């Protein structure tokens, strides 16, 4: 699995680390019920960000829930479902980690929550995306350092042990949040995703307060100060930066750098609360940073493989002019390489991120957005899924044919490629199923006699091909 971070996502993760490092010290300082603090930070975050988002992003909200891209798939609605699940995982993280930070020391709570990358790596492995050897080595060193820095807490009593367990559960919940967010973030903007998660957390933490009999808004002056810090730092700045990074980088890479939260939080607790780590903790803190360095250095040595051109003798993808020059031109190389190596999840993730950026920038039915349907069709061809490739080429042709800016030439090109792929299908049943849609598209795009080029395909050729395979002529849909 690739773990490379670009400059923007790397900077976002570092901001996240600094902001998140304030969570445990502020929670310990507040001396207020953790459930109430968790509800308060999410509710204030929602009130702060929600109105501005609804005003600035109202077009995106309508687009997501109206499903304008439903002709191909419903991934924006899929992103909402993943966002709901991620918000639940985040609420579980808040409830457990913030409670644990009040029962045990700041260093111990942050050290145990730093084991999140282990659970993240296990999730990635279950998804078939195995981390590199350098990533596993870095994880082992860093997590071992986190445990060493935290120190043994067995002599701290039952409360301290319970706090350790809750912090560990919080690490598992945070891993679930980042994994779910990685799936959802390419399909929606950072503000929309943040508001969605804040909404879920606010409702669920309020219900948890009501169920446990916790007063959700009764705070002392110290608690209000801590709540304001939790709102500004981890809630707004931290989660916003994390959601931004998860839209650009793999969750495992983000999780590894989040290990830096442990030493930073320990330093804050020492300077502010006087919780100085023991002498045995310093080597562990050094191990955490060493493990991060191992992962980053190992990733830098993993140079991209030689560019793979499109399959010989087959048509190349229809590239959009804005992506054929400059840094964006190389994006295709990674997609083709991932598809040929069977890394379909990574290829799909890259396409979704770029496609939905085009949707937000140019519109759901724009040529820029429809171009990525063509890319997806070519990936389906490279992976041997001819049936899907035909459907995608037909979908692209429909988008190009739709007003207000129909493009007849590009429509015909996509239609021709759909016919070429359809004619190569080895499964007669699949060919028969797709023939009506193909025939209808050709019937709606008659050949222009002024065009000197002879297009492959056509109603007659479709019926001839079906007859040669003993299939009845296609009926228009």
Short mmCIF file of C-alpha atoms in Angstrom, two decimals:
data_model
loop_
_atom_site.label_atom_id
_atom_site.label_comp_id
_atom_site.label_asym_id
_atom_site.label_seq_id
_atom_site.Cartn_x
_atom_site.Cartn_y
_atom_site.Cartn_z
CA UNK A 1 0.00 0.00 0.00
CA UNK A 2 1.29 3.47 -0.86
CA UNK A 3 1.88 5.72 2.13
CA UNK A 4 3.22 8.86 0.48
CA UNK A 5 2.04 12.25 1.71
CA UNK A 6 2.23 15.38 -0.38
CA UNK A 7 3.24 18.71 1.16
CA UNK A 8 -0.32 19.91 1.76
CA UNK A 9 -1.51 16.71 3.45
CA UNK A 10 1.71 16.46 5.48
CA UNK A 11 1.26 20.01 6.77
CA UNK A 12 -2.39 19.26 7.58
CA UNK A 13 -1.38 16.21 9.63
CA UNK A 14 1.20 18.23 11.60
CA UNK A 15 -1.46 20.84 12.39
CA UNK A 16 -3.73 17.98 13.46
CA UNK A 17 -1.04 16.63 15.78
CA UNK A 18 -0.52 20.00 17.48
CA UNK A 19 -4.26 20.56 17.87
CA UNK A 20 -5.06 17.04 19.09
CA UNK A 21 -2.23 17.18 21.62
CA UNK A 22 -4.28 19.67 23.62
CA UNK A 23 -7.19 17.26 24.10
CA UNK A 24 -5.94 15.25 27.08
CA UNK A 25 -4.42 18.22 28.99
CA UNK A 26 -7.56 20.33 28.50
CA UNK A 27 -9.80 17.42 29.52
CA UNK A 28 -7.75 16.81 32.67
CA UNK A 29 -7.73 20.53 33.48
CA UNK A 30 -11.53 20.88 33.08
CA UNK A 31 -12.40 18.42 35.85
CA UNK A 32 -15.89 18.14 34.33
CA UNK A 33 -17.82 15.07 33.11
CA UNK A 34 -16.18 13.78 29.95
CA UNK A 35 -19.51 13.09 28.25
CA UNK A 36 -20.60 16.70 28.81
CA UNK A 37 -17.29 18.01 27.47
CA UNK A 38 -17.59 15.80 24.40
CA UNK A 39 -21.14 16.99 23.79
CA UNK A 40 -20.18 20.63 24.34
CA UNK A 41 -17.24 20.65 21.94
CA UNK A 42 -19.28 18.98 19.19
CA UNK A 43 -22.35 21.15 19.69
CA UNK A 44 -20.29 24.36 19.66
CA UNK A 45 -18.40 23.11 16.62
CA UNK A 46 -21.66 22.46 14.81
CA UNK A 47 -23.05 25.88 15.73
CA UNK A 48 -19.81 27.53 14.60
CA UNK A 49 -19.36 25.77 11.30
CA UNK A 50 -22.88 24.66 10.36
CA UNK A 51 -24.56 27.97 9.38
CA UNK A 52 -21.55 29.15 7.36
CA UNK A 53 -21.39 25.82 5.57
CA UNK A 54 -25.08 25.74 4.70
CA UNK A 55 -24.78 29.23 3.26
CA UNK A 56 -21.55 28.71 1.30
CA UNK A 57 -22.11 25.09 0.22
CA UNK A 58 -25.85 24.91 -0.41
CA UNK A 59 -25.26 23.80 -4.02
CA UNK A 60 -23.14 20.87 -2.84
CA UNK A 61 -25.81 19.81 -0.34
CA UNK A 62 -28.45 19.79 -3.08
CA UNK A 63 -26.15 17.88 -5.42
CA UNK A 64 -25.30 15.21 -2.88
CA UNK A 65 -28.88 14.49 -1.87
CA UNK A 66 -30.36 14.82 -5.36
CA UNK A 67 -27.88 12.26 -6.73
CA UNK A 68 -27.02 14.02 -9.99
CA UNK A 69 -24.34 11.43 -10.68
CA UNK A 70 -26.74 8.55 -10.13
CA UNK A 71 -26.52 7.53 -13.80
CA UNK A 72 -23.15 5.96 -13.01
CA UNK A 73 -23.23 5.38 -9.26
CA UNK A 74 -24.44 6.99 -6.07
CA UNK A 75 -21.11 7.55 -4.37
CA UNK A 76 -21.99 10.92 -2.90
CA UNK A 77 -24.89 9.31 -1.03
CA UNK A 78 -22.53 6.46 -0.22
CA UNK A 79 -20.20 9.07 1.30
CA UNK A 80 -23.01 10.28 3.54
CA UNK A 81 -23.59 6.74 4.82
CA UNK A 82 -19.88 6.31 5.50
CA UNK A 83 -19.92 9.71 7.19
CA UNK A 84 -22.73 8.65 9.51
CA UNK A 85 -20.78 5.54 10.49
CA UNK A 86 -17.59 7.58 10.91
CA UNK A 87 -19.40 10.07 13.13
CA UNK A 88 -20.53 7.22 15.36
CA UNK A 89 -16.95 5.93 15.59
CA UNK A 90 -15.77 9.45 16.45
CA UNK A 91 -18.40 9.76 19.18
CA UNK A 92 -17.16 6.46 20.64
CA UNK A 93 -13.60 7.81 20.54
CA UNK A 94 -14.58 11.00 22.38
CA UNK A 95 -16.56 9.14 25.03
CA UNK A 96 -13.81 6.63 25.81
CA UNK A 97 -10.63 8.64 25.36
CA UNK A 98 -11.82 11.75 27.20
CA UNK A 99 -13.08 9.62 30.10
CA UNK A 100 -9.82 7.70 30.18
CA UNK A 101 -7.77 10.93 30.19
CA UNK A 102 -9.48 11.90 33.47
CA UNK A 103 -8.87 8.53 35.12
CA UNK A 104 -5.22 8.05 34.20
CA UNK A 105 -2.29 10.34 33.41
CA UNK A 106 -2.11 12.44 30.25
CA UNK A 107 1.05 10.64 29.13
CA UNK A 108 -0.53 7.22 29.62
CA UNK A 109 -3.79 8.15 27.87
CA UNK A 110 -2.06 9.65 24.84
CA UNK A 111 0.48 6.83 24.76
CA UNK A 112 -2.26 4.20 24.58
CA UNK A 113 -4.36 6.09 22.07
CA UNK A 114 -1.19 6.27 19.98
CA UNK A 115 -1.59 2.54 19.33
CA UNK A 116 -4.28 3.54 16.83
CA UNK A 117 -1.96 2.86 13.82
CA UNK A 118 -1.78 -0.80 14.86
CA UNK A 119 -5.54 -1.13 14.56
CA UNK A 120 -5.41 0.99 11.39
CA UNK A 121 -2.86 -1.39 9.86
CA UNK A 122 -5.03 -4.38 10.79
CA UNK A 123 -8.03 -2.73 9.11
CA UNK A 124 -5.94 -2.02 6.01
CA UNK A 125 -4.74 -5.62 5.96
CA UNK A 126 -8.34 -6.86 6.19
CA UNK A 127 -9.11 -4.67 3.18
CA UNK A 128 -6.31 -6.35 1.23
CA UNK A 129 -3.96 -3.36 1.32
CA UNK A 130 -0.90 -4.59 3.15
CA UNK A 131 1.50 -1.94 4.48
CA UNK A 132 5.16 -2.09 3.44
CA UNK A 133 7.85 -3.68 5.60
CA UNK A 134 9.11 -0.21 6.51
CA UNK A 135 5.61 0.74 7.65
CA UNK A 136 5.33 -2.37 9.85
CA UNK A 137 8.81 -1.76 11.31
CA UNK A 138 8.01 1.88 12.00
CA UNK A 139 4.70 0.94 13.58
CA UNK A 140 6.37 -1.61 15.84
CA UNK A 141 9.05 0.85 16.98
CA UNK A 142 6.62 3.72 17.49
CA UNK A 143 3.96 1.75 19.35
CA UNK A 144 6.60 0.11 21.51
CA UNK A 145 7.87 3.58 22.31
CA UNK A 146 4.36 4.77 23.15
CA UNK A 147 3.94 1.93 25.64
CA UNK A 148 7.37 2.59 27.14
CA UNK A 149 6.73 6.32 27.40
CA UNK A 150 3.43 5.77 29.15
CA UNK A 151 4.98 3.46 31.71
CA UNK A 152 3.32 0.72 33.71
CA UNK A 153 0.14 1.88 35.39
CA UNK A 154 -0.69 -1.23 37.34
CA UNK A 155 0.14 0.42 40.66
CA UNK A 156 -2.20 3.36 40.05
CA UNK A 157 -5.35 1.63 41.25
CA UNK A 158 -8.55 0.47 39.59
CA UNK A 159 -9.39 3.91 38.19
CA UNK A 160 -6.04 4.19 36.44
CA UNK A 161 -6.40 0.73 34.94
CA UNK A 162 -9.94 1.55 33.75
CA UNK A 163 -8.61 4.75 32.22
CA UNK A 164 -5.97 2.77 30.35
CA UNK A 165 -8.58 0.37 28.96
CA UNK A 166 -10.82 3.25 27.88
CA UNK A 167 -7.91 4.99 26.17
CA UNK A 168 -7.12 1.78 24.30
CA UNK A 169 -10.76 1.46 23.19
CA UNK A 170 -10.54 5.08 22.07
CA UNK A 171 -7.61 4.14 19.85
CA UNK A 172 -9.66 1.40 18.18
CA UNK A 173 -12.57 3.80 17.65
CA UNK A 174 -10.28 6.43 16.13
CA UNK A 175 -8.86 3.84 13.74
CA UNK A 176 -12.39 3.04 12.64
CA UNK A 177 -13.10 6.73 12.11
CA UNK A 178 -10.04 7.27 9.90
CA UNK A 179 -10.74 4.13 7.85
CA UNK A 180 -14.36 5.14 7.24
CA UNK A 181 -13.34 8.72 6.49
CA UNK A 182 -10.82 7.55 3.92
CA UNK A 183 -13.69 5.90 2.04
CA UNK A 184 -16.02 8.89 2.28
CA UNK A 185 -13.79 11.96 1.96
CA UNK A 186 -13.06 11.84 -1.81
CA UNK A 187 -16.78 12.24 -2.52
CA UNK A 188 -17.63 15.29 -0.41
CA UNK A 189 -15.87 18.52 0.55
CA UNK A 190 -14.05 18.96 3.86
CA UNK A 191 -16.63 21.45 5.28
CA UNK A 192 -19.57 19.21 4.43
CA UNK A 193 -17.92 16.12 5.88
CA UNK A 194 -16.94 17.99 9.06
CA UNK A 195 -20.50 19.27 9.59
CA UNK A 196 -21.87 15.78 9.00
CA UNK A 197 -19.57 14.24 11.61
CA UNK A 198 -20.18 17.05 14.11
CA UNK A 199 -23.93 16.54 13.72
CA UNK A 200 -23.73 12.81 14.37
CA UNK A 201 -21.43 13.28 17.36
CA UNK A 202 -23.59 16.02 18.86
CA UNK A 203 -26.76 13.94 18.73
CA UNK A 204 -25.12 10.76 20.00
CA UNK A 205 -23.22 12.46 22.84
CA UNK A 206 -26.42 14.24 23.93
CA UNK A 207 -28.22 10.89 24.03
CA UNK A 208 -25.32 9.43 26.03
CA UNK A 209 -25.56 12.31 28.52
CA UNK A 210 -29.30 11.77 28.91
CA UNK A 211 -28.95 8.00 29.34
CA UNK A 212 -26.21 8.32 31.99
CA UNK A 213 -27.83 11.23 33.81
CA UNK A 214 -24.97 13.62 33.01
CA UNK A 215 -25.84 17.33 32.92
CA UNK A 216 -24.75 18.36 29.40
CA UNK A 217 -24.19 22.12 30.00
CA UNK A 218 -23.34 22.59 33.68
CA UNK A 219 -19.71 23.77 33.84
CA UNK A 220 -17.40 25.70 36.15
CA UNK A 221 -15.31 28.63 34.92
CA UNK A 222 -12.33 26.30 34.44
CA UNK A 223 -14.48 23.88 32.49
CA UNK A 224 -15.77 26.64 30.17
CA UNK A 225 -12.19 27.71 29.48
CA UNK A 226 -11.22 24.12 28.70
CA UNK A 227 -14.30 23.70 26.52
CA UNK A 228 -13.37 26.78 24.49
CA UNK A 229 -9.88 25.33 24.00
CA UNK A 230 -11.34 21.97 22.96
CA UNK A 231 -13.56 23.76 20.44
CA UNK A 232 -10.84 25.88 18.85
CA UNK A 233 -7.98 23.38 18.84
CA UNK A 234 -8.94 19.68 18.45
CA UNK A 235 -12.57 20.19 17.37
CA UNK A 236 -12.28 22.85 14.67
CA UNK A 237 -8.61 23.11 13.73
CA UNK A 238 -7.68 19.48 14.43
CA UNK A 239 -10.63 17.63 12.91
CA UNK A 240 -10.86 20.00 9.94
CA UNK A 241 -7.16 19.41 9.17
CA UNK A 242 -7.56 15.65 9.67
CA UNK A 243 -10.56 15.47 7.33
CA UNK A 244 -8.62 17.47 4.74
CA UNK A 245 -5.64 15.09 4.99
CA UNK A 246 -7.84 11.99 4.76
CA UNK A 247 -9.18 13.30 1.46
CA UNK A 248 -5.66 13.33 -0.02
CA UNK A 249 -3.64 10.57 1.68
CA UNK A 250 -4.02 6.94 2.87
CA UNK A 251 -5.38 6.52 6.39
CA UNK A 252 -2.38 4.43 7.51
CA UNK A 253 0.09 7.15 6.52
CA UNK A 254 -1.94 9.75 8.41
CA UNK A 255 -2.21 7.50 11.45
CA UNK A 256 1.54 6.96 11.66
CA UNK A 257 2.25 10.69 11.86
CA UNK A 258 -0.50 11.06 14.48
CA UNK A 259 1.78 9.07 16.79
CA UNK A 260 3.59 12.35 17.40
CA UNK A 261 0.59 13.38 19.52
CA UNK A 262 1.95 11.35 22.46
CA UNK A 263 5.23 13.23 23.01
CA UNK A 264 3.66 16.62 22.27
CA UNK A 265 0.80 16.03 24.72
CA UNK A 266 3.28 14.85 27.36
CA UNK A 267 5.26 18.07 26.89
CA UNK A 268 2.09 20.20 27.22
CA UNK A 269 1.06 18.33 30.37
CA UNK A 270 4.50 18.94 31.88
CA UNK A 271 4.60 22.66 31.09
CA UNK A 272 0.98 23.37 32.03
CA UNK A 273 -0.12 20.78 34.60
CA UNK A 274 3.24 19.82 36.05
CA UNK A 275 2.87 16.19 34.96
CA UNK A 276 6.52 15.50 34.21
CA UNK A 277 7.13 12.14 32.51
CA UNK A 278 9.38 9.75 34.39
CA UNK A 279 12.96 9.19 33.29
CA UNK A 280 12.00 5.86 31.70
CA UNK A 281 9.49 7.64 29.46
CA UNK A 282 12.03 9.67 27.51
CA UNK A 283 13.52 6.72 25.59
CA UNK A 284 9.98 5.71 24.67
CA UNK A 285 9.23 9.18 23.32
CA UNK A 286 12.39 8.99 21.25
CA UNK A 287 11.28 5.60 19.89
CA UNK A 288 7.99 7.11 18.73
CA UNK A 289 9.76 9.77 16.69
CA UNK A 290 12.26 7.21 15.39
CA UNK A 291 9.44 4.97 14.20
CA UNK A 292 7.80 7.86 12.34
CA UNK A 293 11.14 8.64 10.70
CA UNK A 294 11.50 5.00 9.61
CA UNK A 295 8.11 5.04 7.90
CA UNK A 296 8.69 8.38 6.18
CA UNK A 297 12.20 7.43 5.03
CA UNK A 298 11.00 4.05 3.80
CA UNK A 299 8.22 5.71 1.84
CA UNK A 300 10.64 8.14 0.21
CA UNK A 301 12.71 5.20 -1.11
CA UNK A 302 9.66 3.65 -2.75
CA UNK A 303 10.01 5.39 -6.09
CA UNK A 304 7.14 4.95 -8.54
CA UNK A 305 7.47 2.12 -11.02
CA UNK A 306 8.12 2.77 -14.69
CA UNK A 307 5.09 4.27 -16.35
CA UNK A 308 2.83 1.71 -17.98
CA UNK A 309 1.28 2.89 -21.25
CA UNK A 310 -2.22 1.79 -22.25
CA UNK A 311 -2.48 -1.77 -23.51
CA UNK A 312 -0.86 -2.16 -26.96
CA UNK A 313 -3.33 -2.15 -29.81
CA UNK A 314 -6.10 -0.78 -27.64
CA UNK A 315 -7.49 2.73 -27.60
CA UNK A 316 -6.02 5.13 -25.02
CA UNK A 317 -8.29 6.95 -22.61
CA UNK A 318 -9.83 10.21 -23.78
CA UNK A 319 -7.81 12.68 -21.76
CA UNK A 320 -9.23 16.05 -20.95
CA UNK A 321 -7.02 18.97 -22.09
CA UNK A 322 -6.62 20.41 -18.58
CA UNK A 323 -5.00 17.16 -17.41
CA UNK A 324 -2.65 16.40 -20.30
CA UNK A 325 0.07 18.85 -19.29
CA UNK A 326 1.78 19.87 -16.08
CA UNK A 327 1.79 17.91 -12.78
CA UNK A 328 -1.71 16.54 -13.33
CA UNK A 329 -0.62 14.64 -16.43
CA UNK A 330 1.16 12.00 -14.36
CA UNK A 331 -1.96 11.10 -12.42
CA UNK A 332 -2.95 8.61 -15.11
CA UNK A 333 0.29 6.66 -14.73
CA UNK A 334 -0.45 5.75 -11.13
CA UNK A 335 -4.03 4.79 -11.96
CA UNK A 336 -2.95 2.48 -14.82
CA UNK A 337 -0.22 0.93 -12.65
CA UNK A 338 -2.58 0.27 -9.74
CA UNK A 339 -5.19 -1.26 -12.08
CA UNK A 340 -2.68 -3.61 -13.72
CA UNK A 341 -1.25 -4.69 -10.38
CA UNK A 342 -4.71 -5.46 -9.05
CA UNK A 343 -4.75 -2.54 -6.60
CA UNK A 344 -8.29 -1.62 -7.60
CA UNK A 345 -9.15 0.10 -4.31
CA UNK A 346 -6.27 2.55 -4.73
CA UNK A 347 -7.10 3.21 -8.39
CA UNK A 348 -10.75 3.76 -7.47
CA UNK A 349 -9.80 6.09 -4.62
CA UNK A 350 -7.69 8.26 -6.93
CA UNK A 351 -10.40 8.42 -9.59
CA UNK A 352 -13.14 9.28 -7.10
CA UNK A 353 -11.07 12.05 -5.55
CA UNK A 354 -10.29 13.65 -8.91
CA UNK A 355 -13.78 13.13 -10.31
CA UNK A 356 -15.53 14.68 -7.37
CA UNK A 357 -13.13 17.60 -7.42
CA UNK A 358 -14.20 18.13 -11.04
CA UNK A 359 -17.87 17.80 -10.03
CA UNK A 360 -17.47 20.48 -7.36
CA UNK A 361 -15.44 22.76 -9.64
CA UNK A 362 -17.24 22.40 -12.97
CA UNK A 363 -20.59 20.71 -12.33
CA UNK A 364 -21.99 17.19 -12.26
CA UNK A 365 -22.55 16.96 -16.01
CA UNK A 366 -19.49 18.89 -17.16
CA UNK A 367 -16.97 17.48 -19.63
CA UNK A 368 -14.31 17.65 -16.89
CA UNK A 369 -16.38 15.45 -14.57
CA UNK A 370 -17.55 13.09 -17.32
CA UNK A 371 -13.92 12.57 -18.32
CA UNK A 372 -13.39 10.54 -15.14
CA UNK A 373 -16.18 8.17 -16.15
CA UNK A 374 -14.07 7.53 -19.25
CA UNK A 375 -11.02 6.90 -17.06
CA UNK A 376 -13.06 4.48 -14.95
CA UNK A 377 -14.19 2.70 -18.13
CA UNK A 378 -10.60 2.27 -19.26
CA UNK A 379 -9.65 0.86 -15.84
CA UNK A 380 -12.53 -1.61 -16.14
CA UNK A 381 -11.09 -2.67 -19.51
CA UNK A 382 -7.58 -3.10 -18.07
CA UNK A 383 -8.95 -5.31 -15.29
CA UNK A 384 -10.98 -7.45 -17.68
CA UNK A 385 -14.43 -6.26 -16.63
CA UNK A 386 -15.86 -5.70 -20.09
CA UNK A 387 -19.48 -5.54 -18.95
CA UNK A 388 -18.71 -2.64 -16.60
CA UNK A 389 -16.59 -0.93 -19.26
CA UNK A 390 -19.52 -0.95 -21.71
CA UNK A 391 -21.87 0.52 -19.12
CA UNK A 392 -19.39 3.26 -18.23
CA UNK A 393 -18.69 4.19 -21.87
CA UNK A 394 -22.44 4.40 -22.46
CA UNK A 395 -22.85 6.57 -19.37
CA UNK A 396 -20.11 8.92 -20.58
CA UNK A 397 -21.77 9.09 -24.00
CA UNK A 398 -25.09 10.04 -22.38
CA UNK A 399 -23.50 12.82 -20.36
CA UNK A 400 -21.72 14.21 -23.43
CA UNK A 401 -25.00 14.09 -25.39
CA UNK A 402 -27.03 15.94 -22.76
CA UNK A 403 -27.72 19.67 -23.02
CA UNK A 404 -26.92 22.43 -22.28
CA UNK A 405 -23.55 21.80 -23.95
CA UNK A 406 -23.85 18.61 -26.03
CA UNK A 407 -20.63 17.42 -27.64
CA UNK A 408 -21.51 15.24 -30.63
CA UNK A 409 -17.93 14.29 -31.50
CA UNK A 410 -17.08 13.15 -27.98
CA UNK A 411 -20.41 11.37 -27.69
CA UNK A 412 -19.64 9.38 -30.83
CA UNK A 413 -16.15 8.51 -29.61
CA UNK A 414 -17.47 7.14 -26.30
CA UNK A 415 -20.21 5.28 -28.14
CA UNK A 416 -17.70 3.74 -30.53
CA UNK A 417 -15.62 2.50 -27.63
CA UNK A 418 -18.69 1.07 -25.97
CA UNK A 419 -19.41 -0.86 -29.18
CA UNK A 420 -15.80 -2.07 -29.46
CA UNK A 421 -15.85 -3.33 -25.87
CA UNK A 422 -19.32 -4.86 -26.31
CA UNK A 423 -18.31 -6.75 -29.44
CA UNK A 424 -15.39 -8.30 -27.51
CA UNK A 425 -17.54 -9.61 -24.65
CA UNK A 426 -17.07 -13.39 -24.37
CA UNK A 427 -20.37 -13.79 -22.55
CA UNK A 428 -23.31 -13.86 -24.97
CA UNK A 429 -25.76 -13.26 -22.13
CA UNK A 430 -23.97 -10.03 -21.16
CA UNK A 431 -23.92 -8.93 -24.79
CA UNK A 432 -27.64 -9.52 -25.05
CA UNK A 433 -28.34 -7.58 -21.85
CA UNK A 434 -26.35 -4.54 -22.97
CA UNK A 435 -27.44 -4.53 -26.60
CA UNK A 436 -30.74 -2.59 -26.11
CA UNK A 437 -29.03 0.36 -24.41
CA UNK A 438 -26.25 0.36 -27.01
CA UNK A 439 -28.73 0.19 -29.87
CA UNK A 440 -30.82 3.01 -28.43
CA UNK A 441 -27.79 5.26 -28.10
CA UNK A 442 -26.80 4.62 -31.71
CA UNK A 443 -30.35 5.30 -32.88
CA UNK A 444 -30.27 8.66 -31.09
CA UNK A 445 -26.92 9.58 -32.68
CA UNK A 446 -27.38 9.04 -36.43
CA UNK A 447 -24.33 9.17 -38.67
CA UNK A 448 -23.74 12.53 -40.33
CA UNK A 449 -23.06 11.96 -44.07
CA UNK A 450 -20.93 15.10 -44.13
CA UNK A 451 -18.47 13.38 -41.81
CA UNK A 452 -15.91 11.57 -43.96
CA UNK A 453 -14.96 9.18 -41.13
CA UNK A 454 -16.72 5.83 -40.97
CA UNK A 455 -17.69 5.09 -37.37
CA UNK A 456 -17.65 1.53 -36.15
CA UNK A 457 -20.88 0.24 -34.69
CA UNK A 458 -24.44 1.12 -35.50
CA UNK A 459 -27.89 -0.38 -35.24
CA UNK A 460 -27.33 -2.70 -38.21
CA UNK A 461 -23.96 -3.92 -36.97
CA UNK A 462 -25.35 -4.57 -33.50
CA UNK A 463 -28.16 -6.69 -34.89
CA UNK A 464 -25.72 -8.51 -37.21
CA UNK A 465 -23.39 -9.31 -34.31
CA UNK A 466 -26.28 -10.62 -32.22
CA UNK A 467 -27.54 -12.78 -35.09
CA UNK A 468 -24.07 -14.27 -35.60
CA UNK A 469 -24.18 -15.47 -31.99
CA UNK A 470 -27.72 -16.82 -32.21
CA UNK A 471 -29.26 -13.96 -30.27
CA UNK A 472 -32.45 -12.12 -31.14
CA UNK A 473 -32.19 -8.52 -32.38
CA UNK A 474 -32.08 -5.97 -29.58
CA UNK A 475 -35.17 -4.00 -28.70
CA UNK A 476 -34.63 -0.36 -27.73
CA UNK A 477 -34.96 0.36 -24.02
#
